[in-house]
Short mmCIF file of C-alpha atoms and ligand atoms in Angstrom, two decimals:
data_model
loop_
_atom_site.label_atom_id
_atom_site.label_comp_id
_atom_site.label_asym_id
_atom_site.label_seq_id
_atom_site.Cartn_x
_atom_site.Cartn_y
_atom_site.Cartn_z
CA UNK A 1 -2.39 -15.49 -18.57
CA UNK A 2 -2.51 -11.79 -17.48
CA UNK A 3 -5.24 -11.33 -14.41
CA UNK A 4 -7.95 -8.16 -14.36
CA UNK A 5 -9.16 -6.99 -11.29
CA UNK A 6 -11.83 -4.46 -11.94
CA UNK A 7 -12.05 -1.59 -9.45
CA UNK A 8 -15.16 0.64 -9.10
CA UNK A 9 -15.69 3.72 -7.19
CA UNK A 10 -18.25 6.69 -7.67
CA UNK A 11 -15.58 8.66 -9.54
CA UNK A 12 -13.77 6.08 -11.61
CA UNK A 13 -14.10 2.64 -12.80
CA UNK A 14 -10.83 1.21 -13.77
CA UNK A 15 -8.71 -2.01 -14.33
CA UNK A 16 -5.74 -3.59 -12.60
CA UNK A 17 -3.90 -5.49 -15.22
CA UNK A 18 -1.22 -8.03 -13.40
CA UNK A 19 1.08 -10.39 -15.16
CA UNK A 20 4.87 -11.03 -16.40
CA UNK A 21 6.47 -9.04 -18.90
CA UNK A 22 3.41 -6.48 -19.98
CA UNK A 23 4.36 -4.11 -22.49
CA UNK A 24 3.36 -0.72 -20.98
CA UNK A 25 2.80 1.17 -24.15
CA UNK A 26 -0.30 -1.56 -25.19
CA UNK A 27 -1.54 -1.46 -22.27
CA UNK A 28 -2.41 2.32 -21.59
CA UNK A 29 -3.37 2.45 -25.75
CA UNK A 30 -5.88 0.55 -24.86
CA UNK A 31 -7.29 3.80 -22.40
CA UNK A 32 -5.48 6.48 -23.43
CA UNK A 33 -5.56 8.05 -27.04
CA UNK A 34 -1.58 9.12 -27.95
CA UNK A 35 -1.09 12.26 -26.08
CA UNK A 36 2.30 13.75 -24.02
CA UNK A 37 3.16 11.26 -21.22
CA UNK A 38 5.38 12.16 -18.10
CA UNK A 39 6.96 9.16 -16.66
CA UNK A 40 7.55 9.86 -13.16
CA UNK A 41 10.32 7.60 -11.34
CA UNK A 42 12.75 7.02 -8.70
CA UNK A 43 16.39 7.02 -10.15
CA UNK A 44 16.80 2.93 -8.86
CA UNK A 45 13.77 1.91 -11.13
CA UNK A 46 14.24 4.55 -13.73
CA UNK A 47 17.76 2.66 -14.08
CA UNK A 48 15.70 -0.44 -14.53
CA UNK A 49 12.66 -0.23 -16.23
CA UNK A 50 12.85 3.57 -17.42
CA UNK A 51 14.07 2.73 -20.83
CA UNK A 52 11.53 -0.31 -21.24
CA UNK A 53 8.17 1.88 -20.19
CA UNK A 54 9.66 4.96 -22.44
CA UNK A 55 10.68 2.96 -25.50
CA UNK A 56 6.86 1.05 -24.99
CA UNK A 57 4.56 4.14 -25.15
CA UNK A 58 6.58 5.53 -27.61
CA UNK A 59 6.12 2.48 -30.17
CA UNK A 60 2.25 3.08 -29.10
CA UNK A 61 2.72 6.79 -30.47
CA UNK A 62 2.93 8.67 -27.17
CA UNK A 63 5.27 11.74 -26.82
CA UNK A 64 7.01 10.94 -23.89
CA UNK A 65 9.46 12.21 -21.41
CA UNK A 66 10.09 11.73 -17.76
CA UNK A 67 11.03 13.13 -14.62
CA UNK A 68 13.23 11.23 -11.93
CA UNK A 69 14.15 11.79 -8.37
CA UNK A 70 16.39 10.51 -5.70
CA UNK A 71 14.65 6.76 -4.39
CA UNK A 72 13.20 6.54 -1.08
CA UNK A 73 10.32 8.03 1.50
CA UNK A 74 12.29 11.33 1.60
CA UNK A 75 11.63 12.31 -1.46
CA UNK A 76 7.68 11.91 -1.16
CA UNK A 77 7.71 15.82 0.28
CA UNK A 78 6.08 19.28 -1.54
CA UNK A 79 9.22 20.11 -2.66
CA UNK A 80 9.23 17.01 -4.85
CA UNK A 81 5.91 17.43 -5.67
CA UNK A 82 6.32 21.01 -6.66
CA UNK A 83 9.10 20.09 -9.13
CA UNK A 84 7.28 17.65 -10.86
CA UNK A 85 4.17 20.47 -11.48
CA UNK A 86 7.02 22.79 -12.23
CA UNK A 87 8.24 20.24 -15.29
CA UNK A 88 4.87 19.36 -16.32
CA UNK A 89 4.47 22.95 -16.51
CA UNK A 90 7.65 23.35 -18.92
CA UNK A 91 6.58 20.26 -21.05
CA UNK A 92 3.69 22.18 -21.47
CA UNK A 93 1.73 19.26 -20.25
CA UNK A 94 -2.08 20.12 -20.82
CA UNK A 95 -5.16 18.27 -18.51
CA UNK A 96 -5.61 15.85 -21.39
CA UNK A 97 -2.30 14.31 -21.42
CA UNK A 98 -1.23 11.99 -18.56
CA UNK A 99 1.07 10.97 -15.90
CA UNK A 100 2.78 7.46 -15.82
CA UNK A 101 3.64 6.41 -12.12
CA UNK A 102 6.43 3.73 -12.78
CA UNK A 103 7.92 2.64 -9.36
CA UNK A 104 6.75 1.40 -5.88
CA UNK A 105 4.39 3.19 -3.20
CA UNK A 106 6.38 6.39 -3.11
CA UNK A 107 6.32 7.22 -6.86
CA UNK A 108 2.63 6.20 -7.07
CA UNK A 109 1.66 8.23 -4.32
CA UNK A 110 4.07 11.40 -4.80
CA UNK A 111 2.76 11.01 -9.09
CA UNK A 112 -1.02 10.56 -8.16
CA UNK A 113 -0.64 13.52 -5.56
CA UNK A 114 0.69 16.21 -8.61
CA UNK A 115 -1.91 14.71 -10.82
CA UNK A 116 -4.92 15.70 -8.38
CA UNK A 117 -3.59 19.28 -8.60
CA UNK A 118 -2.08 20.01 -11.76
CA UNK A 119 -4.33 22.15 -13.68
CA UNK A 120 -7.32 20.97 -10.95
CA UNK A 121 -6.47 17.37 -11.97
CA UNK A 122 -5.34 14.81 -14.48
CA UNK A 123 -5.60 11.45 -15.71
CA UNK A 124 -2.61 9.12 -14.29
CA UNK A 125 -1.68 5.52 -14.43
CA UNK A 126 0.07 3.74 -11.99
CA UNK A 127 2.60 0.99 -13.01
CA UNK A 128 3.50 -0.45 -9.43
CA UNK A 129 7.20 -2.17 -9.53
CA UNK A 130 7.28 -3.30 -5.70
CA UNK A 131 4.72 -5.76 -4.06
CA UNK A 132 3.67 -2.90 -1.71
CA UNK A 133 2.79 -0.85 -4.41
CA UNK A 134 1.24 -3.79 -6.50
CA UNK A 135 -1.14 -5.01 -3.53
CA UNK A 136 -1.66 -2.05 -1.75
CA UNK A 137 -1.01 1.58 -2.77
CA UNK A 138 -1.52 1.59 -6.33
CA UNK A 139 -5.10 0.92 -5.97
CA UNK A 140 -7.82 2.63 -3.91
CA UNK A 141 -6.96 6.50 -4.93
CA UNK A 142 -5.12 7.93 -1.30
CA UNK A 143 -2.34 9.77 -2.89
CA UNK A 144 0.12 11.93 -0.58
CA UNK A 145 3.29 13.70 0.34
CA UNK A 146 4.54 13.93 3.82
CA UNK A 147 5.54 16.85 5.88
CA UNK A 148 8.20 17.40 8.01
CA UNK A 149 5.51 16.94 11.08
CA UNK A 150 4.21 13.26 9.76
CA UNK A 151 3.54 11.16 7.08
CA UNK A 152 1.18 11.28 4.45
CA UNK A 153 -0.37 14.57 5.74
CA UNK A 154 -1.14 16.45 2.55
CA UNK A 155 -3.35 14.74 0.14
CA UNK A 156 -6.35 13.94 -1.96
CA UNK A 157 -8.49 10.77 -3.03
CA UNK A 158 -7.59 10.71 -7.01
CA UNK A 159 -8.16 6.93 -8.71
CA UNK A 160 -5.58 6.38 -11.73
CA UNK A 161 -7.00 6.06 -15.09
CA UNK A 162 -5.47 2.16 -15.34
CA UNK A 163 -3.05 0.08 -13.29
CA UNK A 164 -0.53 -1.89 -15.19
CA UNK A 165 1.40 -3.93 -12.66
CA UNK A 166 4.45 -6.24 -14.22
CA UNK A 167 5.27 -8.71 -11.54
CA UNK A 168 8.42 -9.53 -13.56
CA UNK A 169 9.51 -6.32 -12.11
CA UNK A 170 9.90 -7.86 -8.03
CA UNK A 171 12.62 -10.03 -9.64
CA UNK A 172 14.92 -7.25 -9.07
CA UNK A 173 13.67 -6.31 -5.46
CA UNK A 174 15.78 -6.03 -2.74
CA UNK A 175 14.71 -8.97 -0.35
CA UNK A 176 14.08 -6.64 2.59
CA UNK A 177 11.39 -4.59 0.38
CA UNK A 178 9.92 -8.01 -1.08
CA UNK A 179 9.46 -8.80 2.56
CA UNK A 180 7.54 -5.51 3.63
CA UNK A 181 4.86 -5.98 0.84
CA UNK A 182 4.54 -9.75 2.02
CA UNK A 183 3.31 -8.16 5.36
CA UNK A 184 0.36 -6.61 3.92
CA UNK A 185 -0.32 -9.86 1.75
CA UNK A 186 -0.49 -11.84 4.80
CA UNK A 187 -2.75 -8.72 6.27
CA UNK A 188 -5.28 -9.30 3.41
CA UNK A 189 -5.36 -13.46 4.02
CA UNK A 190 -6.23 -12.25 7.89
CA UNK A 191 -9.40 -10.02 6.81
CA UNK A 192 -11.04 -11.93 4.71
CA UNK A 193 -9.60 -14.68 2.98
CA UNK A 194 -8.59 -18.03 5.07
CA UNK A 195 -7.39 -19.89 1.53
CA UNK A 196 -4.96 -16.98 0.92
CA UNK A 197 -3.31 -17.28 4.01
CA UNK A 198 -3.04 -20.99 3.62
CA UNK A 199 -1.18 -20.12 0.42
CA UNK A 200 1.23 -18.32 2.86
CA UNK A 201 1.65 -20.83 5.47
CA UNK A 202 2.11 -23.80 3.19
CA UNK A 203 4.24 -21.06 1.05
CA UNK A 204 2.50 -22.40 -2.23
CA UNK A 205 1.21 -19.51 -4.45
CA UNK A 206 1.52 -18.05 -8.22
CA UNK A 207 2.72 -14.49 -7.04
CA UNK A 208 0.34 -13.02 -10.20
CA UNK A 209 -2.53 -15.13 -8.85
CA UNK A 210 -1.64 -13.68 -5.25
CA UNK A 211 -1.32 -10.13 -6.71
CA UNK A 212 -4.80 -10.84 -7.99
CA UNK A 213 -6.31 -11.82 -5.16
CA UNK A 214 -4.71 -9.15 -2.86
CA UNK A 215 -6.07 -6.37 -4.83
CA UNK A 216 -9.65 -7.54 -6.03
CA UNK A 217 -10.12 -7.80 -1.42
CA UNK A 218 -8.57 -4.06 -1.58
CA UNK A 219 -10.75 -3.10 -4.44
CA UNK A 220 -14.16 -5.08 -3.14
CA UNK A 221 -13.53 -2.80 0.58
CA UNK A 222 -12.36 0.39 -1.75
CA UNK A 223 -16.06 -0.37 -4.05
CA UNK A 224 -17.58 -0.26 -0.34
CA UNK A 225 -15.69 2.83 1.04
CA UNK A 226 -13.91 4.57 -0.93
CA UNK A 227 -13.59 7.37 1.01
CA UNK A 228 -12.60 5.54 4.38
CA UNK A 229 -15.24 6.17 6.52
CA UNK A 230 -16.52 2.41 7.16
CA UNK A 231 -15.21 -1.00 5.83
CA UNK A 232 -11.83 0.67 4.66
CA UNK A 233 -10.77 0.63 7.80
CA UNK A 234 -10.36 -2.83 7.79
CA UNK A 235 -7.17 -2.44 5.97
CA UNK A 236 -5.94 -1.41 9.16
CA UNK A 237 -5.08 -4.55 10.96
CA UNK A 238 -1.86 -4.24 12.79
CA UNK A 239 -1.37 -0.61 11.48
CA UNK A 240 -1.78 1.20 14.86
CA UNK A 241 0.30 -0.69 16.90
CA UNK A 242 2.95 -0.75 13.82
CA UNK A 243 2.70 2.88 13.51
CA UNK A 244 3.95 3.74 16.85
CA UNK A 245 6.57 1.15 16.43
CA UNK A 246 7.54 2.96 13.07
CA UNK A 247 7.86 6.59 15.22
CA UNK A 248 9.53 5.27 18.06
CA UNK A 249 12.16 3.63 16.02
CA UNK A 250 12.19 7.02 14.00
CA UNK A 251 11.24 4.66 11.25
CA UNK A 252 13.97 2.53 10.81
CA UNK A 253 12.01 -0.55 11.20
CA UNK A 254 10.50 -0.52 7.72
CA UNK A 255 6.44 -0.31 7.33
CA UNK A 256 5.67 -3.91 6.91
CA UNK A 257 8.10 -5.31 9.56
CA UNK A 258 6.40 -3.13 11.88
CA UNK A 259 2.63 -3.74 10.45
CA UNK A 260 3.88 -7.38 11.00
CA UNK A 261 4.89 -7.15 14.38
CA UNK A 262 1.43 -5.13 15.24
CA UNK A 263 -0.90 -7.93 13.81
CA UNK A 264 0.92 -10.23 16.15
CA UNK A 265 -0.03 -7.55 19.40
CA UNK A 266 -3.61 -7.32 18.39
CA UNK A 267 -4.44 -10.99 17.69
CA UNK A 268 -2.71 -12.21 20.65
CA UNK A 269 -4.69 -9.33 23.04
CA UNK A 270 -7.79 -10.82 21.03
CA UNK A 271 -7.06 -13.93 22.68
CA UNK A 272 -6.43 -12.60 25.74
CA UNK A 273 -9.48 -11.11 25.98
CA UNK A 274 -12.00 -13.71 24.86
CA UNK A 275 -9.89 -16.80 26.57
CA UNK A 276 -9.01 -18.11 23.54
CA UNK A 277 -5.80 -20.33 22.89
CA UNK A 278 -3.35 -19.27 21.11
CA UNK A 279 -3.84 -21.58 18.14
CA UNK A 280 -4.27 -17.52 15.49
CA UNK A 281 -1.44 -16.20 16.91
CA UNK A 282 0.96 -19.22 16.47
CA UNK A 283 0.01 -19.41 12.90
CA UNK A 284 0.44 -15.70 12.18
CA UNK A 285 4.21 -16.25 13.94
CA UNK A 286 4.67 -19.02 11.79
CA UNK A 287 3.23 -17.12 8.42
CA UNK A 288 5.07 -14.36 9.15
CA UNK A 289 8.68 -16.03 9.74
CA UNK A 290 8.23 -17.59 6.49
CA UNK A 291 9.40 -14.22 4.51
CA UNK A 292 11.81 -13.41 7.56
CA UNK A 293 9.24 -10.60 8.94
CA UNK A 294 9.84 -9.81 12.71
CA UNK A 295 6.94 -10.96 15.23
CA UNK A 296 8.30 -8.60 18.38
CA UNK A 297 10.25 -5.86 19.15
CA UNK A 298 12.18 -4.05 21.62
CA UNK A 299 9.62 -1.95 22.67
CA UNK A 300 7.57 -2.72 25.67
CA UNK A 301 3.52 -2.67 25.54
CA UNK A 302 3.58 0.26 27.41
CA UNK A 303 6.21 1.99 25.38
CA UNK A 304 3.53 1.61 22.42
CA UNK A 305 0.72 2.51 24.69
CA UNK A 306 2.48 5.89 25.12
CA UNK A 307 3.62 6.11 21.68
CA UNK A 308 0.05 5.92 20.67
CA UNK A 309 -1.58 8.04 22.97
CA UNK A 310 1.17 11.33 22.21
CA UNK A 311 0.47 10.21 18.48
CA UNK A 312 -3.00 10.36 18.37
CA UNK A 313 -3.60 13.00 21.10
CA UNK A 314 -6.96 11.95 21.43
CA UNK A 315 -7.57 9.78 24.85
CA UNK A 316 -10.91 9.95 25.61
CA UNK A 317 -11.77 9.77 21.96
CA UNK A 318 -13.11 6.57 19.83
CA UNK A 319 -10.77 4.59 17.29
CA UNK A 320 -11.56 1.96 15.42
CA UNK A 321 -9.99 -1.11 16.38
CA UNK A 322 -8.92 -4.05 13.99
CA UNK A 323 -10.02 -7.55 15.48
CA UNK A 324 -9.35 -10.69 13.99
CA UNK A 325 -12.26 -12.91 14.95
CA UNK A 326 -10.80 -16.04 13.17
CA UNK A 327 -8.60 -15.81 10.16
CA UNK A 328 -10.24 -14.43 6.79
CA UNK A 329 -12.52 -12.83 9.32
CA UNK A 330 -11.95 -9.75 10.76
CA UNK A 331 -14.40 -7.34 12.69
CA UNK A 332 -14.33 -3.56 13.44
CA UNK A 333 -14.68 -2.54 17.28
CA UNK A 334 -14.88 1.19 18.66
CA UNK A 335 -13.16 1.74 21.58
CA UNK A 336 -11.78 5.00 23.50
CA UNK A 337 -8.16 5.07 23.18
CA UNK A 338 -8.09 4.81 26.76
CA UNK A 339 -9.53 1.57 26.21
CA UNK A 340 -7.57 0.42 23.02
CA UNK A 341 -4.06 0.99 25.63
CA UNK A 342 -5.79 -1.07 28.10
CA UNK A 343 -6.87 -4.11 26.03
CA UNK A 344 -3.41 -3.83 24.94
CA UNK A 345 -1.66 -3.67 28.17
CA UNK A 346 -3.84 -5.69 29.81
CA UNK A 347 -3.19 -8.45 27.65
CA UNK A 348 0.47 -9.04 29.12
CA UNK A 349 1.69 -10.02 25.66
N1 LIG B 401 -1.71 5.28 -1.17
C1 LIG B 401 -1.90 4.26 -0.41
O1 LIG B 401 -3.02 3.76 -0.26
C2 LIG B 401 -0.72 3.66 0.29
C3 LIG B 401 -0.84 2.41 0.92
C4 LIG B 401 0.29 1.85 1.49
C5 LIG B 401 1.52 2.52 1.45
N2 LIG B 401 1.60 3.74 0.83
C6 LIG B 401 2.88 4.46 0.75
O2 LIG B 401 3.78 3.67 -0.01
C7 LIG B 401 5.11 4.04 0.34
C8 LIG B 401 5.95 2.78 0.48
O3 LIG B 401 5.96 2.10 -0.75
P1 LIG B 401 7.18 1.16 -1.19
O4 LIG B 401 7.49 0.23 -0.07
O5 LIG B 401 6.85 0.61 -2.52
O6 LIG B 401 8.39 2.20 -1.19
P2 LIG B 401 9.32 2.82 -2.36
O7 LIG B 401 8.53 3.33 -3.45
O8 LIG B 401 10.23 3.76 -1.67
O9 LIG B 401 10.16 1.55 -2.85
C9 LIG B 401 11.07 0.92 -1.96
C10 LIG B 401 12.47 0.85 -2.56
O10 LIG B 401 12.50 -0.14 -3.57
C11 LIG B 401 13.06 0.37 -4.78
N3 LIG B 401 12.41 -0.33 -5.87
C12 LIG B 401 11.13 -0.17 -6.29
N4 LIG B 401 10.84 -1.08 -7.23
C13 LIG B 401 11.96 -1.81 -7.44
C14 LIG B 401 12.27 -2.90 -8.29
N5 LIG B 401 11.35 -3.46 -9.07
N6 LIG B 401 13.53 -3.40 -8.25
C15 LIG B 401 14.46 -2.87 -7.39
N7 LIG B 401 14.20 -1.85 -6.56
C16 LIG B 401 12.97 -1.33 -6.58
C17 LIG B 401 12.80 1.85 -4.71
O11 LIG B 401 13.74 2.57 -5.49
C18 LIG B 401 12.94 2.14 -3.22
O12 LIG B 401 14.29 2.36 -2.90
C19 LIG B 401 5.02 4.85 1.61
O13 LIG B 401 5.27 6.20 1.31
C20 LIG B 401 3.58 4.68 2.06
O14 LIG B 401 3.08 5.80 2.75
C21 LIG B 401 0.51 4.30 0.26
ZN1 LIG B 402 0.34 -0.62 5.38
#
């Protein structure tokens, strides 16, 4: 049985569709009248799945072709993004027609970028193909490219006309990049949902019924904020820590190893600072070792302090901080930075 999650925002209302073997074609007919369709993908998962999404909308009577890049975060630049406009513009791809995202958070992102600008925006769909992608970035509307001076720096908030996610597709997933998404799942269980988590520690769960459960938290915060200015923020748990261990390793420890590692800093400083035992942060070790994610790192607390402060430039300034109070319950705290590098020092972990 194929899950829905339905996703509302002030600009779109939409549906995640998540199950095993979809057939791509049926499932944007049932959004999309036939119209020209650019498949955007990286070359690994064009290799994979290209044919199969092509050979689908075409049996639903779309005219399709597609455009395919080199795989990996270095292609998520303008210069990408400028050659997929550049082809739509050849195809002669009107606002009407539609892009098809097939791939994981790079393509969806990169694909949902050139769609808020092509002719002043377009209707996309985004047909995640990593967990990542499935749980996390194909829902919610933040698309981007990076620059050379940081990640995700040009963008626009653009929700996809449909999400189609095939979880047959993580069969093929490197282990490594199964692992990364895991992070965030376990993230999710952490914020608000103590039963998910237990799925994770007893490593007993449906991974379409965890897919489904992932997103419908993302899209119940996204319904709430879509433009991250409250509750969204939530979905930050362990990122600020795991972004400076991302830059100081010049990012080769991947996103969710390092996410992983920073939900372990904050919840043990949480203890720290309200004499708690460490009962959360043994069972987020434990979770987290289950799909071979890293709990610590080379880096000292200080290191990240550092890291954090030249990142941000903004000591003195508030951030919001990620807390988790118990597990499935998380809370938002303001603090200066200045204050955020002390709790974390402080707390000797
Ligand atoms: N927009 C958002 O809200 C949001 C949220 C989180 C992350 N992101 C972005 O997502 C990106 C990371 O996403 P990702 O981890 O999916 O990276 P990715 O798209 O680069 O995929 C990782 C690797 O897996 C390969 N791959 C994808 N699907 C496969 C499959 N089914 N079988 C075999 N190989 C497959 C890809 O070719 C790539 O080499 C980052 O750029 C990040 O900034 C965006
Ligand atoms: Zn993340």
């Amino acid at each position: 049985m194929n899950q829905i999650v339905k996703v509302t925002t002030s600009t779109k209302e939409y549906e995640v569709i998540i199950g095993g073997g979809l057939h791509y074609g049926e499932e944007i007919a049932k959004v999309k009248k036939p119209c020209k369709v650019v498949v955007v993908s990286d070359d690994t998962v064009f290799s994979l799945y290209g044919d199969k999404c092509v050979n689908e909308l075409k049996e639903c009577g779309f005219e399709v072709s597609s455009f395919v890049f080199p795989n990996g975060e270095k292609s998520k630049n303008l210069s990408t993004a400028e050659q997929v406009l550049s082809f739509c513009a050849e195809n002669g791809i009107s606002k009407s027609d539609l892009l098809v995202a097939l791939g994981g958070g790079v393509t969806g992102d990169l694909t949902g970028f050139v769609a808020s600008v092509f002719l002043r925006g377009m209707e996309y769909v985004q047909c995640p193909t990593t967990l990542l992608a499935a749980i996390d970035s194909s829902v919610g509307g933040k698309t981007a490219v990076d620059l050379p001076q940081g990640k995700n720096l040009v963008g626009a908030f653009h929700q996809p006309l449909r999400v189609v996610c095939d979880t047959d597709t993580f069969k093929t997933l490197p282990a490594e990049v199964f692992s990364d998404g895991m992070a965030e799942a376990v993230k999710y269980g952490v914020i608000r949902d103590l039963e998910l988590f237990e799925q994770f520690e007893k490593k007993e769960f449906d991974i379409a019924a965890m897919v489904q459960r992932c997103v419908q938290i993302k899209a119940d915060i996204v319904g709430e904020d879509e433009f991250d200015t409250g509750v969204r923020k939530l979905l930050n748990f362990g990122h600020t820590v795991g972004h400076s261990i991302e830059k100081l390793s010049n990012y080769e420890v991947p996103h969710g190893s390092a996410v992983a590692i920073g939900m372990v800093v904050v919840t043990k400083a949480y203890e720290k600072a309200n004499s708690l035992d460490n009962t959360m942060s043994e069972r987020l070790i434990k979770t987290l070792k289950n799909y071979n994610l890293p709990v610590s790192c080379e880096y000292t607390l200080v290191d990240l302090a550092e890291q954090a402060i030249s990142d941000k430039k903004r000591a003195g300034k508030k951030i919001s901080v990620l807390l988790p109070e118990t597990i499935g319950n998380s809370i938002i705290q303001d603090m200066t930075m200045d204050e955020w590098i002390a709790y974390i020092v402080n707390s000797g972990v």
